[in-house]
Short mmCIF file of C-alpha atoms in Angstrom, two decimals:
data_model
loop_
_atom_site.label_atom_id
_atom_site.label_comp_id
_atom_site.label_asym_id
_atom_site.label_seq_id
_atom_site.Cartn_x
_atom_site.Cartn_y
_atom_site.Cartn_z
CA MET A 1 70.77 44.25 31.86
CA GLU A 2 70.17 47.37 29.84
CA ILE A 3 71.71 45.75 26.77
CA ILE A 4 69.26 42.83 27.10
CA ILE A 5 66.32 45.26 27.27
CA PHE A 6 67.69 47.11 24.25
CA PHE A 7 67.91 43.94 22.16
CA VAL A 8 64.47 42.75 23.27
CA LEU A 9 62.97 46.09 22.21
CA LEU A 10 64.89 45.98 18.94
CA ILE A 11 63.63 42.47 18.09
CA CYS A 12 60.06 43.38 19.10
CA GLY A 13 60.26 46.48 16.93
CA PHE A 14 61.59 44.50 13.99
CA PHE A 15 58.96 41.73 14.00
CA PHE A 16 55.87 43.64 15.02
CA GLY A 17 56.87 46.63 12.93
CA ARG A 18 57.26 44.53 9.75
CA LEU A 19 53.98 42.74 10.43
CA SER A 20 51.93 45.85 11.04
CA GLU A 21 53.47 47.59 8.01
CA LYS A 22 52.61 44.68 5.68
CA ARG A 23 49.05 44.56 6.99
CA HIS A 24 48.67 48.29 6.65
CA PHE A 25 49.89 48.34 3.06
CA LYS A 26 47.52 45.50 2.15
CA SER A 27 44.60 47.38 3.69
CA ILE A 28 45.64 50.57 1.89
CA GLU A 29 45.77 48.80 -1.50
CA ARG A 30 42.37 47.20 -0.96
CA ARG A 31 40.69 50.47 0.00
CA GLU A 32 42.38 52.38 -2.82
CA TYR A 33 40.89 49.93 -5.28
CA LEU A 34 37.41 50.30 -3.73
CA LEU A 35 37.54 54.10 -3.75
CA SER A 36 39.21 54.49 -7.16
CA LYS A 37 36.07 55.89 -8.80
CA ILE A 38 36.34 59.14 -6.84
CA LYS A 39 38.75 61.20 -8.96
CA LEU A 40 41.49 63.11 -7.18
CA THR A 41 43.41 66.11 -8.50
CA THR A 42 45.69 68.81 -7.18
CA SER A 43 44.48 71.40 -9.70
CA LYS A 44 42.07 74.11 -8.65
CA TYR A 45 39.59 73.33 -11.43
CA PRO A 46 37.59 70.14 -12.02
CA LEU A 47 38.84 67.71 -14.66
CA THR A 48 35.50 67.68 -16.50
CA SER A 49 34.56 71.34 -16.81
CA ASP A 50 31.37 70.81 -18.82
CA LYS A 51 29.42 69.13 -15.99
CA ASP A 52 26.99 71.05 -13.79
CA ILE A 53 28.13 71.37 -10.18
CA ASP A 54 25.44 70.73 -7.58
CA ARG A 55 27.43 71.56 -4.46
CA SER A 56 30.93 71.57 -3.04
CA MET A 57 32.43 71.14 0.40
CA LEU A 58 35.74 71.12 2.22
CA VAL A 59 36.88 67.64 3.24
CA CYS A 60 39.84 66.56 5.39
CA GLY A 61 41.54 63.35 6.39
CA GLU A 62 44.31 62.95 8.90
CA VAL A 63 46.46 60.23 10.40
CA ALA A 64 49.27 59.88 12.97
CA VAL A 65 51.69 57.00 12.35
CA SER A 66 54.51 56.12 14.68
CA ILE A 67 57.96 54.78 13.99
CA ASP A 68 59.02 51.47 15.53
CA TYR A 69 62.17 51.12 17.61
CA PHE A 70 64.12 49.06 15.06
CA LYS A 71 63.61 51.60 12.29
CA HIS A 72 64.58 54.40 14.64
CA ILE A 73 67.91 52.72 15.47
CA ILE A 74 68.63 51.93 11.81
CA ALA A 75 67.85 55.55 10.90
CA SER A 76 70.31 56.80 13.53
CA ILE A 77 73.01 54.52 12.09
CA ILE A 78 72.34 55.64 8.52
CA GLY A 79 72.17 59.20 9.80
CA PHE A 80 75.75 58.83 10.94
CA PHE A 81 77.06 57.42 7.65
CA GLY A 82 74.75 59.25 5.25
CA GLY A 83 72.36 57.82 2.67
CA SER A 84 68.65 57.39 2.09
CA ILE A 85 66.59 56.09 4.98
CA LYS A 86 64.17 53.65 3.30
CA GLY A 87 62.37 52.91 6.56
CA TYR A 88 61.22 56.48 7.02
CA GLU A 89 60.34 56.75 3.33
CA SER A 90 57.91 53.85 3.63
CA LEU A 91 56.51 55.31 6.87
CA LEU A 92 55.73 58.63 5.18
CA GLU A 93 54.28 56.86 2.15
CA ARG A 94 51.94 54.90 4.44
CA ALA A 95 50.89 58.04 6.28
CA ARG A 96 50.22 60.01 3.08
CA ARG A 97 48.24 57.25 1.37
CA GLU A 98 46.23 56.62 4.54
CA ALA A 99 45.41 60.32 4.95
CA THR A 100 44.25 60.56 1.30
CA LEU A 101 42.10 57.44 1.76
CA ARG A 102 40.50 58.90 4.87
CA LEU A 103 39.77 62.03 2.85
CA LYS A 104 37.91 59.95 0.27
CA GLU A 105 36.17 57.80 2.89
CA CYS A 106 34.57 60.74 4.71
CA ILE A 107 32.62 61.68 1.57
CA PRO A 108 31.95 58.49 -0.42
CA GLY A 109 29.17 59.99 -2.57
CA ALA A 110 31.35 62.66 -4.18
CA SER A 111 32.31 62.52 -7.86
CA GLU A 112 35.61 64.35 -7.64
CA ILE A 113 37.95 65.91 -5.12
CA ILE A 114 39.93 68.95 -6.34
CA ASN A 115 42.75 71.03 -4.85
CA LEU A 116 44.29 68.21 -2.85
CA ARG A 117 46.79 69.57 -0.33
CA LEU A 118 48.98 67.53 2.02
CA GLU A 119 50.50 68.85 5.23
CA THR A 120 53.13 66.84 7.14
CA THR A 121 54.54 67.37 10.67
CA SER A 122 56.57 65.33 13.07
CA VAL A 123 55.77 65.23 16.76
CA SER A 124 58.56 64.56 19.20
CA GLN A 125 58.53 64.35 22.93
CA GLY A 126 60.78 64.04 25.93
CA PRO A 127 64.37 64.88 26.66
CA LYS A 128 65.72 62.53 23.98
CA GLN A 129 63.75 64.45 21.32
CA HIS A 130 63.49 61.56 18.88
CA VAL A 131 60.60 61.54 16.43
CA LYS A 132 57.56 60.03 18.13
CA CYS A 133 55.21 60.09 15.19
CA VAL A 134 54.44 61.67 11.84
CA ILE A 135 51.15 63.49 11.26
CA VAL A 136 49.73 63.96 7.78
CA VAL A 137 46.66 66.15 7.16
CA ALA A 138 45.08 65.93 3.69
CA SER A 139 42.48 68.46 2.57
CA GLY A 140 40.50 69.11 -0.60
CA THR A 141 37.21 70.29 -2.03
CA ALA A 142 34.69 67.57 -2.83
CA LEU A 143 32.41 68.22 -5.82
CA PHE A 144 28.97 66.76 -6.37
CA TYR A 145 27.65 66.90 -9.92
CA ASN A 146 24.03 67.14 -11.02
CA GLN A 147 23.01 63.68 -12.16
CA ASP A 148 21.57 63.72 -15.69
CA MET B 1 16.52 85.44 20.02
CA ILE B 2 14.71 84.21 16.93
CA GLN B 3 17.00 86.28 14.69
CA SER B 4 20.15 84.74 16.15
CA GLN B 5 18.67 81.28 15.63
CA THR B 6 18.03 81.84 11.93
CA ASN B 7 21.57 83.19 11.65
CA LEU B 8 22.95 79.92 12.96
CA GLU B 9 20.92 77.95 10.44
CA LYS B 10 22.39 79.70 7.40
CA PRO B 11 24.73 77.30 5.60
CA MET B 12 28.38 78.26 5.38
CA PHE B 13 30.17 77.37 2.13
CA ILE B 14 33.73 76.34 2.78
CA THR B 15 36.17 75.35 0.05
CA ASN B 16 39.81 74.85 -0.66
CA THR B 17 39.62 76.62 -4.04
CA GLU B 18 39.70 80.30 -4.98
CA THR B 19 36.01 80.31 -5.87
CA ILE B 20 33.03 78.36 -4.63
CA PRO B 21 32.08 76.12 -7.57
CA GLY B 22 28.67 77.04 -8.92
CA LYS B 23 28.39 80.37 -7.04
CA THR B 24 29.63 83.96 -7.52
CA ILE B 25 31.55 85.93 -4.93
CA THR B 26 30.05 89.39 -4.42
CA SER B 27 32.47 90.72 -1.81
CA SER B 28 35.50 89.69 0.20
CA LEU B 29 35.67 90.46 3.92
CA GLY B 30 39.22 89.57 4.89
CA VAL B 31 41.20 86.70 6.41
CA VAL B 32 39.64 84.49 9.07
CA SER B 33 41.38 81.76 11.00
CA GLY B 34 41.02 79.23 13.77
CA SER B 35 43.57 77.21 15.67
CA THR B 36 43.85 74.72 18.50
CA VAL B 37 46.65 73.11 20.42
CA ARG B 38 45.69 69.87 22.06
CA ALA B 39 47.43 67.21 24.06
CA LYS B 40 46.22 63.77 25.12
CA HIS B 41 46.14 62.84 28.80
CA ALA B 42 49.11 60.95 30.26
CA GLY B 43 47.48 57.49 30.25
CA ARG B 44 46.91 57.47 26.51
CA ASP B 45 50.37 58.89 26.01
CA LEU B 46 51.94 55.86 27.70
CA LEU B 47 50.22 53.55 25.23
CA ALA B 48 51.55 55.70 22.44
CA GLY B 49 54.99 55.20 23.97
CA LEU B 50 54.53 51.44 23.58
CA LYS B 51 53.51 51.92 19.98
CA ASN B 52 56.81 53.64 19.42
CA ILE B 53 58.49 50.28 19.89
CA PHE B 54 56.14 48.26 17.74
CA GLY B 55 55.20 50.82 15.13
CA GLY B 56 51.84 51.38 13.47
CA GLU B 57 49.10 53.95 13.61
CA LEU B 58 48.54 55.92 16.79
CA THR B 59 44.73 55.91 16.93
CA ALA B 60 44.65 58.12 20.05
CA TYR B 61 46.67 60.80 18.28
CA THR B 62 44.56 60.51 15.14
CA GLU B 63 41.40 61.07 17.20
CA LEU B 64 43.10 64.00 18.88
CA LEU B 65 43.93 65.43 15.45
CA THR B 66 40.36 64.98 14.17
CA GLU B 67 38.95 66.78 17.23
CA SER B 68 41.51 69.57 16.88
CA ARG B 69 40.80 69.97 13.19
CA GLU B 70 37.02 70.15 13.79
CA GLN B 71 37.45 72.68 16.57
CA ALA B 72 39.82 74.83 14.47
CA ILE B 73 37.35 74.85 11.56
CA ASP B 74 34.48 75.71 13.94
CA ARG B 75 36.46 78.65 15.29
CA MET B 76 37.17 79.87 11.78
CA LYS B 77 33.46 79.52 10.88
CA SER B 78 32.33 81.56 13.90
CA ASP B 79 34.96 84.19 13.08
CA ALA B 80 33.50 84.46 9.56
CA LYS B 81 29.90 84.53 10.84
CA MET B 82 30.75 87.45 13.12
CA MET B 83 32.00 89.34 10.08
CA GLY B 84 28.74 88.61 8.30
CA ALA B 85 30.17 86.22 5.70
CA ASN B 86 28.41 83.17 4.33
CA GLY B 87 31.41 81.50 2.73
CA ILE B 88 35.12 80.88 3.21
CA VAL B 89 37.41 80.31 0.21
CA ASN B 90 41.06 79.35 -0.24
CA VAL B 91 41.18 77.45 3.04
CA ARG B 92 44.68 76.29 3.97
CA PHE B 93 46.01 74.18 6.82
CA SER B 94 49.21 74.56 8.75
CA THR B 95 50.38 72.10 11.37
CA SER B 96 53.27 72.38 13.77
CA SER B 97 54.59 70.67 16.84
CA VAL B 98 54.64 73.31 19.56
CA ALA B 99 54.85 71.50 22.88
CA ALA B 100 55.96 68.03 23.91
CA GLY B 101 53.44 65.53 22.57
CA ALA B 102 51.07 68.23 21.29
CA ALA B 103 50.43 69.54 17.79
CA GLU B 104 48.79 72.76 16.69
CA ILE B 105 46.43 72.84 13.71
CA TYR B 106 45.94 76.30 12.23
CA VAL B 107 43.25 76.79 9.56
CA TYR B 108 42.98 80.04 7.62
CA GLY B 109 40.96 81.32 4.69
CA THR B 110 39.28 84.35 3.13
CA ALA B 111 35.75 85.18 4.31
CA VAL B 112 33.42 86.12 1.44
CA ILE B 113 29.78 86.82 0.70
CA VAL B 114 28.41 84.66 -2.11
CA GLU B 115 25.20 84.61 -4.12
#
């Protein structure tokens, strides 16, 4: 009985997980294209230093993305044999890109965002202590230039 | 009464960088910080448990994070206001999982007076 439940969960995780991941990546690509005119940099100084800065403000974006059951099982298997866990890599990529997009979306009128910093944590719960979800917090300073 | 009201209306400049772009720092008052630890109630947590099978974004946890982040920044701002600062520079975030199903967001920066 337990084995049947295990396989049902595994199959659900596989199909719904793949579907939601594909949809999420498509949405990320579309929004990245729309917000591409806001420049992003990790340096502490703006890319165009000759422009007059009107004002600046701290902006943040955060997201919590969970792992599906199928990926979790595959990761445990790979964890036993060693090697790179592609499933988790794509999960973290999704979370990071989504957090950066949310950062841009909360301040659409800005010209540039400098000093981009990303902070990642995993949240686990329960006696089994497996990773429940990954949290990414992105922060930066948005700059508004004086329009000439 | 009126004095405290005008104090609340003064804008607070907060940035991630070492200086506030377009302004000069006249003095530095020390490190200020704010933190929160929050957990969602059990009902929402069960739904998150389901999401762990299917995968995808946990919107309840994201909302929780946004509220925590706003509260942590507010605490840091009031800390700085008590010191008499009107700006906070070099703001950094630190997140950690402290209790089951809960995450702590810690925000810290340097309180300064700017012109």
